[in-house]
Amino acid sequence: MTTRLFLFSDIHANLPAMQAIEQAVADEAPDRVIFLGDMVDMGPHPAEVVDLIMAHADWELLRGNHECYMNGDVRSRTGIDGEELSHQAWTRRQLRADQIQAIQTRCLWQIDETIEGVPMRFQHYARMQPPDDDRFATNLRPKPHELEEIFQPGDRKLIAFGHLHYLHQGETNGTTYLSVGPAGPSKTANQTQYVIVEAGNGQCRIQQKTRAYDDRLFFKDMKKRKVASRQTILKIFYGGRG
């Protein structure tokens, strides 16, 4: 028996990209969909993205640092500045109370599970000192030898995560570390990305995939909705596009 997992992360309030992901899920027909966190912030469509994700009751959702910010918790990030605080306040104003409650209720910290004989872990990123300290690790460019230290994999053979905004797949001491990349922000092209993991007979096969989408609405609404700190967001996360 084989189980197909659809993994995506860091959609960041980008509705056109989220709609492309939704269509990709329909086309791929996976057994399970796991979202690895950060559905809001850095985009003009936080409410629409939350509603679309929450409409899929069977999707499994993980909590990212930007989900923490919606509850006013900024402990999980160091060096946060005024522009970021301004933008996060703007995002919270776009969300209804029931949406914020849904984020806090449905989003888990991590999933540890053995699937088709493969021990796996899914999380937004490594945490500093779990389970008591839920802040995320600050090492955002971990070297191969540092992955084991910050993730503490135990018997996990696959650890899949988001947060870093770049695709990476590598193995250290028998554990495969999979950074799935961002589904929303893209510095070079109007494409979203996701990963398919096929697990069976104690083995897993990983496919990194991309899908183009029309991003004109995203850039139009960044300006139309007067998104706080939009110029900085576009420069850092979209390569100045738009």
PDB file of N, CA, C and O in Angstrom, residues 52-123:
ATOM      1  N   LEU A  52     -10.370  30.021   2.758  1.00  0.00           N
ATOM      2  CA  LEU A  52     -10.189  28.945   1.790  1.00  0.00           C
ATOM      3  C   LEU A  52      -9.549  27.722   2.452  1.00  0.00           C
ATOM      4  O   LEU A  52     -10.002  26.585   2.257  1.00  0.00           O
ATOM      5  N   ILE A  53      -8.525  27.945   3.243  1.00  0.00           N
ATOM      6  CA  ILE A  53      -7.861  26.822   3.911  1.00  0.00           C
ATOM      7  C   ILE A  53      -8.797  26.160   4.910  1.00  0.00           C
ATOM      8  O   ILE A  53      -8.923  24.925   4.956  1.00  0.00           O
ATOM      9  N   MET A  54      -9.496  26.956   5.722  1.00  0.00           N
ATOM     10  CA  MET A  54     -10.368  26.404   6.748  1.00  0.00           C
ATOM     11  C   MET A  54     -11.564  25.657   6.158  1.00  0.00           C
ATOM     12  O   MET A  54     -12.151  24.782   6.813  1.00  0.00           O
ATOM     13  N   ALA A  55     -11.914  25.971   4.903  1.00  0.00           N
ATOM     14  CA  ALA A  55     -13.043  25.286   4.261  1.00  0.00           C
ATOM     15  C   ALA A  55     -12.735  23.813   4.005  1.00  0.00           C
ATOM     16  O   ALA A  55     -13.656  23.010   3.804  1.00  0.00           O
ATOM     17  N   HIS A  56     -11.454  23.456   4.026  1.00  0.00           N
ATOM     18  CA  HIS A  56     -11.060  22.065   3.802  1.00  0.00           C
ATOM     19  C   HIS A  56     -10.861  21.394   5.162  1.00  0.00           C
ATOM     20  O   HIS A  56      -9.763  21.383   5.728  1.00  0.00           O
ATOM     21  N   ALA A  57     -11.936  20.831   5.672  1.00  0.00           N
ATOM     22  CA  ALA A  57     -11.918  20.265   7.023  1.00  0.00           C
ATOM     23  C   ALA A  57     -10.973  19.083   7.156  1.00  0.00           C
ATOM     24  O   ALA A  57     -10.532  18.757   8.265  1.00  0.00           O
ATOM     25  N   ASP A  58     -10.655  18.430   6.038  1.00  0.00           N
ATOM     26  CA  ASP A  58      -9.776  17.262   6.097  1.00  0.00           C
ATOM     27  C   ASP A  58      -8.300  17.619   5.977  1.00  0.00           C
ATOM     28  O   ASP A  58      -7.438  16.758   6.166  1.00  0.00           O
ATOM     29  N   TRP A  59      -7.965  18.863   5.664  1.00  0.00           N
ATOM     30  CA  TRP A  59      -6.559  19.257   5.602  1.00  0.00           C
ATOM     31  C   TRP A  59      -6.005  19.334   7.025  1.00  0.00           C
ATOM     32  O   TRP A  59      -6.693  19.783   7.957  1.00  0.00           O
ATOM     33  N   GLU A  60      -4.757  18.949   7.190  1.00  0.00           N
ATOM     34  CA  GLU A  60      -4.091  19.021   8.486  1.00  0.00           C
ATOM     35  C   GLU A  60      -3.213  20.269   8.506  1.00  0.00           C
ATOM     36  O   GLU A  60      -2.379  20.452   7.623  1.00  0.00           O
ATOM     37  N   LEU A  61      -3.410  21.096   9.526  1.00  0.00           N
ATOM     38  CA  LEU A  61      -2.786  22.417   9.557  1.00  0.00           C
ATOM     39  C   LEU A  61      -1.813  22.534  10.718  1.00  0.00           C
ATOM     40  O   LEU A  61      -2.120  22.151  11.847  1.00  0.00           O
ATOM     41  N   LEU A  62      -0.645  23.107  10.413  1.00  0.00           N
ATOM     42  CA  LEU A  62       0.352  23.351  11.433  1.00  0.00           C
ATOM     43  C   LEU A  62       0.516  24.851  11.678  1.00  0.00           C
ATOM     44  O   LEU A  62       0.234  25.675  10.814  1.00  0.00           O
ATOM     45  N   ARG A  63       0.978  25.164  12.853  1.00  0.00           N
ATOM     46  CA  ARG A  63       1.115  26.550  13.297  1.00  0.00           C
ATOM     47  C   ARG A  63       2.497  27.076  12.945  1.00  0.00           C
ATOM     48  O   ARG A  63       3.515  26.480  13.313  1.00  0.00           O
ATOM     49  N   GLY A  64       2.527  28.197  12.228  1.00  0.00           N
ATOM     50  CA  GLY A  64       3.781  28.871  11.948  1.00  0.00           C
ATOM     51  C   GLY A  64       3.950  30.089  12.839  1.00  0.00           C
ATOM     52  O   GLY A  64       3.054  30.444  13.614  1.00  0.00           O
ATOM     53  N   ASN A  65       5.086  30.752  12.713  1.00  0.00           N
ATOM     54  CA  ASN A  65       5.298  31.940  13.531  1.00  0.00           C
ATOM     55  C   ASN A  65       4.283  33.032  13.240  1.00  0.00           C
ATOM     56  O   ASN A  65       3.868  33.778  14.136  1.00  0.00           O
ATOM     57  N   HIS A  66       3.803  33.118  11.986  1.00  0.00           N
ATOM     58  CA  HIS A  66       2.839  34.173  11.669  1.00  0.00           C
ATOM     59  C   HIS A  66       1.445  33.858  12.216  1.00  0.00           C
ATOM     60  O   HIS A  66       0.657  34.781  12.441  1.00  0.00           O
ATOM     61  N   GLU A  67       1.150  32.584  12.439  1.00  0.00           N
ATOM     62  CA  GLU A  67      -0.075  32.260  13.165  1.00  0.00           C
ATOM     63  C   GLU A  67       0.034  32.731  14.616  1.00  0.00           C
ATOM     64  O   GLU A  67      -0.939  33.210  15.209  1.00  0.00           O
ATOM     65  N   CYS A  68       1.244  32.612  15.195  1.00  0.00           N
ATOM     66  CA  CYS A  68       1.455  33.092  16.562  1.00  0.00           C
ATOM     67  C   CYS A  68       1.216  34.598  16.652  1.00  0.00           C
ATOM     68  O   CYS A  68       0.619  35.097  17.609  1.00  0.00           O
ATOM     69  N   TYR A  69       1.674  35.329  15.633  1.00  0.00           N
ATOM     70  CA  TYR A  69       1.527  36.780  15.664  1.00  0.00           C
ATOM     71  C   TYR A  69       0.070  37.208  15.671  1.00  0.00           C
ATOM     72  O   TYR A  69      -0.274  38.270  16.201  1.00  0.00           O
ATOM     73  N   MET A  70      -0.819  36.417  15.076  1.00  0.00           N
ATOM     74  CA  MET A  70      -2.225  36.797  15.032  1.00  0.00           C
ATOM     75  C   MET A  70      -2.857  36.771  16.412  1.00  0.00           C
ATOM     76  O   MET A  70      -3.906  37.362  16.634  1.00  0.00           O
ATOM     77  N   ASN A  71      -2.216  36.101  17.350  1.00  0.00           N
ATOM     78  CA  ASN A  71      -2.683  36.100  18.726  1.00  0.00           C
ATOM     79  C   ASN A  71      -1.889  37.091  19.571  1.00  0.00           C
ATOM     80  O   ASN A  71      -1.968  37.077  20.790  1.00  0.00           O
ATOM     81  N   GLY A  72      -1.113  37.927  18.887  1.00  0.00           N
ATOM     82  CA  GLY A  72      -0.322  38.932  19.577  1.00  0.00           C
ATOM     83  C   GLY A  72       0.958  38.401  20.192  1.00  0.00           C
ATOM     84  O   GLY A  72       1.617  39.086  20.961  1.00  0.00           O
ATOM     85  N   ASP A  73       1.349  37.160  19.855  1.00  0.00           N
ATOM     86  CA  ASP A  73       2.538  36.548  20.425  1.00  0.00           C
ATOM     87  C   ASP A  73       3.711  36.718  19.470  1.00  0.00           C
ATOM     88  O   ASP A  73       3.766  36.084  18.425  1.00  0.00           O
ATOM     89  N   VAL A  74       4.650  37.596  19.828  1.00  0.00           N
ATOM     90  CA  VAL A  74       5.815  37.833  18.970  1.00  0.00           C
ATOM     91  C   VAL A  74       7.086  37.246  19.578  1.00  0.00           C
ATOM     92  O   VAL A  74       8.188  37.531  19.127  1.00  0.00           O
ATOM     93  N   ARG A  75       6.935  36.378  20.582  1.00  0.00           N
ATOM     94  CA  ARG A  75       8.116  35.818  21.232  1.00  0.00           C
ATOM     95  C   ARG A  75       8.934  34.943  20.289  1.00  0.00           C
ATOM     96  O   ARG A  75      10.131  34.775  20.471  1.00  0.00           O
ATOM     97  N   SER A  76       8.258  34.361  19.291  1.00  0.00           N
ATOM     98  CA  SER A  76       8.943  33.383  18.443  1.00  0.00           C
ATOM     99  C   SER A  76       9.823  34.044  17.395  1.00  0.00           C
ATOM    100  O   SER A  76      10.338  33.380  16.521  1.00  0.00           O
ATOM    101  N   ARG A  77      10.016  35.349  17.481  1.00  0.00           N
ATOM    102  CA  ARG A  77      10.906  35.998  16.528  1.00  0.00           C
ATOM    103  C   ARG A  77      11.737  37.060  17.228  1.00  0.00           C
ATOM    104  O   ARG A  77      11.207  37.872  17.985  1.00  0.00           O
ATOM    105  N   THR A  78      13.034  37.042  16.964  1.00  0.00           N
ATOM    106  CA  THR A  78      13.910  38.058  17.521  1.00  0.00           C
ATOM    107  C   THR A  78      14.176  39.119  16.462  1.00  0.00           C
ATOM    108  O   THR A  78      14.084  38.861  15.265  1.00  0.00           O
ATOM    109  N   GLY A  79      14.494  40.318  16.908  1.00  0.00           N
ATOM    110  CA  GLY A  79      14.840  41.381  15.984  1.00  0.00           C
ATOM    111  C   GLY A  79      13.663  41.935  15.211  1.00  0.00           C
ATOM    112  O   GLY A  79      13.841  42.559  14.161  1.00  0.00           O
ATOM    113  N   ILE A  80      12.440  41.735  15.701  1.00  0.00           N
ATOM    114  CA  ILE A  80      11.259  42.231  15.007  1.00  0.00           C
ATOM    115  C   ILE A  80      11.261  43.756  15.050  1.00  0.00           C
ATOM    116  O   ILE A  80      11.602  44.364  16.066  1.00  0.00           O
ATOM    117  N   ASP A  81      10.923  44.398  13.919  1.00  0.00           N
ATOM    118  CA  ASP A  81      11.030  45.847  13.852  1.00  0.00           C
ATOM    119  C   ASP A  81       9.657  46.491  13.683  1.00  0.00           C
ATOM    120  O   ASP A  81       8.620  45.830  13.632  1.00  0.00           O
ATOM    121  N   GLY A  82       9.665  47.826  13.605  1.00  0.00           N
ATOM    122  CA  GLY A  82       8.414  48.577  13.536  1.00  0.00           C
ATOM    123  C   GLY A  82       7.597  48.285  12.302  1.00  0.00           C
ATOM    124  O   GLY A  82       6.362  48.234  12.362  1.00  0.00           O
ATOM    125  N   GLU A  83       8.261  48.089  11.159  1.00  0.00           N
ATOM    126  CA  GLU A  83       7.531  47.777   9.934  1.00  0.00           C
ATOM    127  C   GLU A  83       6.793  46.448  10.049  1.00  0.00           C
ATOM    128  O   GLU A  83       5.657  46.314   9.608  1.00  0.00           O
ATOM    129  N   GLU A  84       7.455  45.470  10.644  1.00  0.00           N
ATOM    130  CA  GLU A  84       6.813  44.161  10.819  1.00  0.00           C
ATOM    131  C   GLU A  84       5.624  44.258  11.763  1.00  0.00           C
ATOM    132  O   GLU A  84       4.563  43.683  11.505  1.00  0.00           O
ATOM    133  N   LEU A  85       5.794  44.973  12.851  1.00  0.00           N
ATOM    134  CA  LEU A  85       4.692  45.132  13.796  1.00  0.00           C
ATOM    135  C   LEU A  85       3.520  45.850  13.147  1.00  0.00           C
ATOM    136  O   LEU A  85       2.354  45.496  13.356  1.00  0.00           O
ATOM    137  N   SER A  86       3.809  46.859  12.349  1.00  0.00           N
ATOM    138  CA  SER A  86       2.762  47.594  11.641  1.00  0.00           C
ATOM    139  C   SER A  86       2.008  46.684  10.681  1.00  0.00           C
ATOM    140  O   SER A  86       0.774  46.718  10.594  1.00  0.00           O
ATOM    141  N   HIS A  87       2.758  45.864   9.948  1.00  0.00           N
ATOM    142  CA  HIS A  87       2.111  44.967   9.003  1.00  0.00           C
ATOM    143  C   HIS A  87       1.276  43.907   9.713  1.00  0.00           C
ATOM    144  O   HIS A  87       0.160  43.589   9.289  1.00  0.00           O
ATOM    145  N   GLN A  88       1.797  43.354  10.790  1.00  0.00           N
ATOM    146  CA  GLN A  88       1.039  42.346  11.528  1.00  0.00           C
ATOM    147  C   GLN A  88      -0.240  42.929  12.124  1.00  0.00           C
ATOM    148  O   GLN A  88      -1.290  42.263  12.150  1.00  0.00           O
ATOM    149  N   ALA A  89      -0.165  44.175  12.570  1.00  0.00           N
ATOM    150  CA  ALA A  89      -1.374  44.841  13.070  1.00  0.00           C
ATOM    151  C   ALA A  89      -2.386  45.031  11.941  1.00  0.00           C
ATOM    152  O   ALA A  89      -3.599  44.853  12.133  1.00  0.00           O
ATOM    153  N   TRP A  90      -1.893  45.387  10.744  1.00  0.00           N
ATOM    154  CA  TRP A  90      -2.790  45.517   9.579  1.00  0.00           C
ATOM    155  C   TRP A  90      -3.464  44.191   9.281  1.00  0.00           C
ATOM    156  O   TRP A  90      -4.676  44.130   9.039  1.00  0.00           O
ATOM    157  N   THR A  91      -2.681  43.103   9.301  1.00  0.00           N
ATOM    158  CA  THR A  91      -3.248  41.784   9.017  1.00  0.00           C
ATOM    159  C   THR A  91      -4.325  41.415  10.023  1.00  0.00           C
ATOM    160  O   THR A  91      -5.406  40.939   9.646  1.00  0.00           O
ATOM    161  N   ARG A  92      -4.063  41.638  11.298  1.00  0.00           N
ATOM    162  CA  ARG A  92      -5.067  41.304  12.326  1.00  0.00           C
ATOM    163  C   ARG A  92      -6.367  42.067  12.109  1.00  0.00           C
ATOM    164  O   ARG A  92      -7.453  41.542  12.362  1.00  0.00           O
ATOM    165  N   ARG A  93      -6.256  43.299  11.612  1.00  0.00           N
ATOM    166  CA  ARG A  93      -7.481  44.083  11.369  1.00  0.00           C
ATOM    167  C   ARG A  93      -8.306  43.511  10.221  1.00  0.00           C
ATOM    168  O   ARG A  93      -9.510  43.774  10.132  1.00  0.00           O
ATOM    169  N   GLN A  94      -7.693  42.754   9.337  1.00  0.00           N
ATOM    170  CA  GLN A  94      -8.417  42.179   8.201  1.00  0.00           C
ATOM    171  C   GLN A  94      -9.150  40.898   8.589  1.00  0.00           C
ATOM    172  O   GLN A  94     -10.021  40.434   7.844  1.00  0.00           O
ATOM    173  N   LEU A  95      -8.797  40.320   9.716  1.00  0.00           N
ATOM    174  CA  LEU A  95      -9.349  39.034  10.119  1.00  0.00           C
ATOM    175  C   LEU A  95     -10.495  39.195  11.110  1.00  0.00           C
ATOM    176  O   LEU A  95     -10.449  40.046  11.992  1.00  0.00           O
ATOM    177  N   ARG A  96     -11.495  38.358  10.953  1.00  0.00           N
ATOM    178  CA  ARG A  96     -12.592  38.314  11.913  1.00  0.00           C
ATOM    179  C   ARG A  96     -12.152  37.549  13.161  1.00  0.00           C
ATOM    180  O   ARG A  96     -11.219  36.752  13.124  1.00  0.00           O
ATOM    181  N   ALA A  97     -12.881  37.752  14.248  1.00  0.00           N
ATOM    182  CA  ALA A  97     -12.557  37.053  15.491  1.00  0.00           C
ATOM    183  C   ALA A  97     -12.666  35.543  15.319  1.00  0.00           C
ATOM    184  O   ALA A  97     -11.849  34.785  15.864  1.00  0.00           O
ATOM    185  N   ASP A  98     -13.652  35.084  14.543  1.00  0.00           N
ATOM    186  CA  ASP A  98     -13.806  33.641  14.360  1.00  0.00           C
ATOM    187  C   ASP A  98     -12.660  33.054  13.530  1.00  0.00           C
ATOM    188  O   ASP A  98     -12.296  31.883  13.709  1.00  0.00           O
ATOM    189  N   GLN A  99     -12.080  33.848  12.635  1.00  0.00           N
ATOM    190  CA  GLN A  99     -10.939  33.362  11.858  1.00  0.00           C
ATOM    191  C   GLN A  99      -9.708  33.200  12.756  1.00  0.00           C
ATOM    192  O   GLN A  99      -8.985  32.206  12.654  1.00  0.00           O
ATOM    193  N   ILE A 100      -9.460  34.176  13.611  1.00  0.00           N
ATOM    194  CA  ILE A 100      -8.329  34.083  14.540  1.00  0.00           C
ATOM    195  C   ILE A 100      -8.523  32.905  15.478  1.00  0.00           C
ATOM    196  O   ILE A 100      -7.580  32.147  15.760  1.00  0.00           O
ATOM    197  N   GLN A 101      -9.761  32.698  15.930  1.00  0.00           N
ATOM    198  CA  GLN A 101     -10.046  31.556  16.798  1.00  0.00           C
ATOM    199  C   GLN A 101      -9.809  30.236  16.068  1.00  0.00           C
ATOM    200  O   GLN A 101      -9.256  29.288  16.629  1.00  0.00           O
ATOM    201  N   ALA A 102     -10.216  30.177  14.805  1.00  0.00           N
ATOM    202  CA  ALA A 102     -10.011  28.954  14.014  1.00  0.00           C
ATOM    203  C   ALA A 102      -8.525  28.658  13.839  1.00  0.00           C
ATOM    204  O   ALA A 102      -8.103  27.492  13.904  1.00  0.00           O
ATOM    205  N   ILE A 103      -7.727  29.708  13.622  1.00  0.00           N
ATOM    206  CA  ILE A 103      -6.286  29.527  13.492  1.00  0.00           C
ATOM    207  C   ILE A 103      -5.718  28.912  14.770  1.00  0.00           C
ATOM    208  O   ILE A 103      -4.945  27.942  14.730  1.00  0.00           O
ATOM    209  N   GLN A 104      -6.108  29.464  15.914  1.00  0.00           N
ATOM    210  CA  GLN A 104      -5.579  28.972  17.178  1.00  0.00           C
ATOM    211  C   GLN A 104      -6.078  27.574  17.503  1.00  0.00           C
ATOM    212  O   GLN A 104      -5.372  26.781  18.138  1.00  0.00           O
ATOM    213  N   THR A 105      -7.278  27.227  17.050  1.00  0.00           N
ATOM    214  CA  THR A 105      -7.877  25.937  17.380  1.00  0.00           C
ATOM    215  C   THR A 105      -7.368  24.810  16.483  1.00  0.00           C
ATOM    216  O   THR A 105      -7.025  23.724  16.958  1.00  0.00           O
ATOM    217  N   ARG A 106      -7.288  25.065  15.172  1.00  0.00           N
ATOM    218  CA  ARG A 106      -6.974  23.986  14.233  1.00  0.00           C
ATOM    219  C   ARG A 106      -5.492  23.753  14.000  1.00  0.00           C
ATOM    220  O   ARG A 106      -5.088  22.653  13.616  1.00  0.00           O
ATOM    221  N   CYS A 107      -4.690  24.774  14.215  1.00  0.00           N
ATOM    222  CA  CYS A 107      -3.275  24.650  13.858  1.00  0.00           C
ATOM    223  C   CYS A 107      -2.481  23.989  14.983  1.00  0.00           C
ATOM    224  O   CYS A 107      -2.427  24.494  16.108  1.00  0.00           O
ATOM    225  N   LEU A 108      -1.853  22.861  14.657  1.00  0.00           N
ATOM    226  CA  LEU A 108      -1.057  22.111  15.619  1.00  0.00           C
ATOM    227  C   LEU A 108       0.408  22.552  15.560  1.00  0.00           C
ATOM    228  O   LEU A 108       0.857  23.140  14.582  1.00  0.00           O
ATOM    229  N   TRP A 109       1.164  22.213  16.608  1.00  0.00           N
ATOM    230  CA  TRP A 109       2.586  22.527  16.605  1.00  0.00           C
ATOM    231  C   TRP A 109       3.364  21.571  15.707  1.00  0.00           C
ATOM    232  O   TRP A 109       4.254  21.975  14.977  1.00  0.00           O
ATOM    233  N   GLN A 110       3.023  20.280  15.757  1.00  0.00           N
ATOM    234  CA  GLN A 110       3.711  19.322  14.899  1.00  0.00           C
ATOM    235  C   GLN A 110       2.930  18.018  14.847  1.00  0.00           C
ATOM    236  O   GLN A 110       2.042  17.775  15.660  1.00  0.00           O
ATOM    237  N   ILE A 111       3.273  17.206  13.860  1.00  0.00           N
ATOM    238  CA  ILE A 111       2.683  15.882  13.704  1.00  0.00           C
ATOM    239  C   ILE A 111       3.833  14.886  13.668  1.00  0.00           C
ATOM    240  O   ILE A 111       4.739  14.998  12.841  1.00  0.00           O
ATOM    241  N   ASP A 112       3.822  13.921  14.585  1.00  0.00           N
ATOM    242  CA  ASP A 112       4.763  12.810  14.581  1.00  0.00           C
ATOM    243  C   ASP A 112       3.969  11.541  14.310  1.00  0.00           C
ATOM    244  O   ASP A 112       3.077  11.193  15.091  1.00  0.00           O
ATOM    245  N   GLU A 113       4.294  10.855  13.235  1.00  0.00           N
ATOM    246  CA  GLU A 113       3.494   9.703  12.839  1.00  0.00           C
ATOM    247  C   GLU A 113       4.330   8.770  11.960  1.00  0.00           C
ATOM    248  O   GLU A 113       5.159   9.230  11.169  1.00  0.00           O
ATOM    249  N   THR A 114       4.092   7.492  12.106  1.00  0.00           N
ATOM    250  CA  THR A 114       4.705   6.521  11.211  1.00  0.00           C
ATOM    251  C   THR A 114       3.712   6.193  10.108  1.00  0.00           C
ATOM    252  O   THR A 114       2.609   5.709  10.387  1.00  0.00           O
ATOM    253  N   ILE A 115       4.091   6.478   8.867  1.00  0.00           N
ATOM    254  CA  ILE A 115       3.211   6.297   7.713  1.00  0.00           C
ATOM    255  C   ILE A 115       3.826   5.252   6.796  1.00  0.00           C
ATOM    256  O   ILE A 115       4.947   5.438   6.294  1.00  0.00           O
ATOM    257  N   GLU A 116       3.113   4.185   6.600  1.00  0.00           N
ATOM    258  CA  GLU A 116       3.586   3.075   5.746  1.00  0.00           C
ATOM    259  C   GLU A 116       4.997   2.632   6.119  1.00  0.00           C
ATOM    260  O   GLU A 116       5.854   2.389   5.270  1.00  0.00           O
ATOM    261  N   GLY A 117       5.232   2.561   7.442  1.00  0.00           N
ATOM    262  CA  GLY A 117       6.516   2.078   7.929  1.00  0.00           C
ATOM    263  C   GLY A 117       7.613   3.112   7.994  1.00  0.00           C
ATOM    264  O   GLY A 117       8.749   2.780   8.341  1.00  0.00           O
ATOM    265  N   VAL A 118       7.312   4.371   7.667  1.00  0.00           N
ATOM    266  CA  VAL A 118       8.315   5.441   7.694  1.00  0.00           C
ATOM    267  C   VAL A 118       7.994   6.411   8.831  1.00  0.00           C
ATOM    268  O   VAL A 118       6.973   7.119   8.780  1.00  0.00           O
ATOM    269  N   PRO A 119       8.812   6.483   9.881  1.00  0.00           N
ATOM    270  CA  PRO A 119       8.584   7.464  10.945  1.00  0.00           C
ATOM    271  C   PRO A 119       8.835   8.880  10.421  1.00  0.00           C
ATOM    272  O   PRO A 119       9.923   9.180   9.936  1.00  0.00           O
ATOM    273  N   MET A 120       7.831   9.736  10.503  1.00  0.00           N
ATOM    274  CA  MET A 120       7.913  11.089   9.945  1.00  0.00           C
ATOM    275  C   MET A 120       7.555  12.134  10.992  1.00  0.00           C
ATOM    276  O   MET A 120       6.847  11.849  11.957  1.00  0.00           O
ATOM    277  N   ARG A 121       8.041  13.336  10.748  1.00  0.00           N
ATOM    278  CA  ARG A 121       7.617  14.500  11.540  1.00  0.00           C
ATOM    279  C   ARG A 121       7.339  15.651  10.580  1.00  0.00           C
ATOM    280  O   ARG A 121       8.109  15.895   9.640  1.00  0.00           O
ATOM    281  N   PHE A 122       6.248  16.359  10.843  1.00  0.00           N
ATOM    282  CA  PHE A 122       5.881  17.549  10.084  1.00  0.00           C
ATOM    283  C   PHE A 122       5.758  18.707  11.066  1.00  0.00           C
ATOM    284  O   PHE A 122       5.078  18.600  12.081  1.00  0.00           O
ATOM    285  N   GLN A 123       6.414  19.836  10.760  1.00  0.00           N
ATOM    286  CA  GLN A 123       6.347  21.007  11.621  1.00  0.00           C
ATOM    287  C   GLN A 123       6.728  22.236  10.810  1.00  0.00           C
ATOM    288  O   GLN A 123       7.303  22.109   9.719  1.00  0.00           O
TER     289      GLN A 123
END
